[in-house]
Amino acid sequence: DIQLTQSPSSLSAFVGDRVTITCRASQRISNYLNWYQQKPGKAPTLLITGASSLQGGVPSRFSGSGSGTDFTLTISSLQPEDFAAYYCQQSYISWTFGQGTKVEVK
Amino acid sequence: EVQLVESGGGLVQPGGSLRISCAASGFTLNNYWMHWVRQAPGKGLVWFAHISNDGRTTYADFAKGRFTISRDTAQNTLYLQMNSLRGEDTAVYYCARGGHNYALDYWGQGTRVTVS
């Protein structure tokens, strides 16, 4: 099974900060890495597919990069509506989620 | 507009069974891969079942033998049959549609299952 390890598990940041979340896969997964945002009490929403392709309607302050085993989600300037949990997911072999990163207000 | 609406969750005793549903609209269910994902209280997302457009199914190890994913094309509805339920199956259960790069592009609002 492919394991995904996200770091950090949580972070505190100010509005306007640049935020970076990393996701490491236990084996190479090409670019089959997706990112989701989940707000409390709500279903997840898809942000990025194929490691770096922004879903329609997702603000351009979100970006993704990486290939192989190491991936990054970056929020260039954190907005109030971005405080949420973020999950990476691999879709290379079956499907696995990372454990999540909670982004909180500092 | 693509919509997924889950129903059928509730309280069930340990060892019991439950079938939850996911009604799809805005697209034809059997043209897409469909998934079930769950989230225990305060925990992360866990993928556990998938059905492809040609009817092949895959399951996470913990779901094999106890959970069954199926669909009714006439009703455009996805199902999850859960048997031999345990306390650790307590979670919100989401259905989701498979999209580009095999990502899950649309999600339902979730249905809560409590085993107690």
PDB file of N, CA, C and O in Angstrom, chain B residues 37 56 66 69 92 94:
ATOM      1  N   VAL B  37     -15.884   7.255   0.814  1.00  0.00           N
ATOM      2  CA  VAL B  37     -14.830   7.721   1.704  1.00  0.00           C
ATOM      3  C   VAL B  37     -15.485   7.969   3.058  1.00  0.00           C
ATOM      4  O   VAL B  37     -16.618   8.446   3.116  1.00  0.00           O
ATOM      5  N   ARG B  56     -16.315  -3.008 -12.118  1.00  0.00           N
ATOM      6  CA  ARG B  56     -15.273  -3.566 -11.244  1.00  0.00           C
ATOM      7  C   ARG B  56     -15.245  -2.815  -9.927  1.00  0.00           C
ATOM      8  O   ARG B  56     -15.427  -1.607  -9.892  1.00  0.00           O
ATOM      9  N   ARG B  66     -16.926  -7.154   4.399  1.00  0.00           N
ATOM     10  CA  ARG B  66     -18.006  -6.579   5.224  1.00  0.00           C
ATOM     11  C   ARG B  66     -18.812  -5.535   4.478  1.00  0.00           C
ATOM     12  O   ARG B  66     -20.005  -5.364   4.732  1.00  0.00           O
ATOM     13  N   ILE B  69     -20.045  -2.197  -2.336  1.00  0.00           N
ATOM     14  CA  ILE B  69     -20.452  -1.045  -3.133  1.00  0.00           C
ATOM     15  C   ILE B  69     -21.224  -1.562  -4.343  1.00  0.00           C
ATOM     16  O   ILE B  69     -20.843  -2.565  -4.959  1.00  0.00           O
ATOM     17  N   VAL B  92     -18.709   9.752   9.407  1.00  0.00           N
ATOM     18  CA  VAL B  92     -19.491  10.339   8.320  1.00  0.00           C
ATOM     19  C   VAL B  92     -19.033   9.646   7.036  1.00  0.00           C
ATOM     20  O   VAL B  92     -17.822   9.529   6.788  1.00  0.00           O
ATOM     21  N   TYR B  94     -19.064   9.573   2.981  1.00  0.00           N
ATOM     22  CA  TYR B  94     -19.223  10.410   1.795  1.00  0.00           C
ATOM     23  C   TYR B  94     -19.170   9.550   0.542  1.00  0.00           C
ATOM     24  O   TYR B  94     -18.315   8.663   0.431  1.00  0.00           O
TER      25      TYR B  94
END
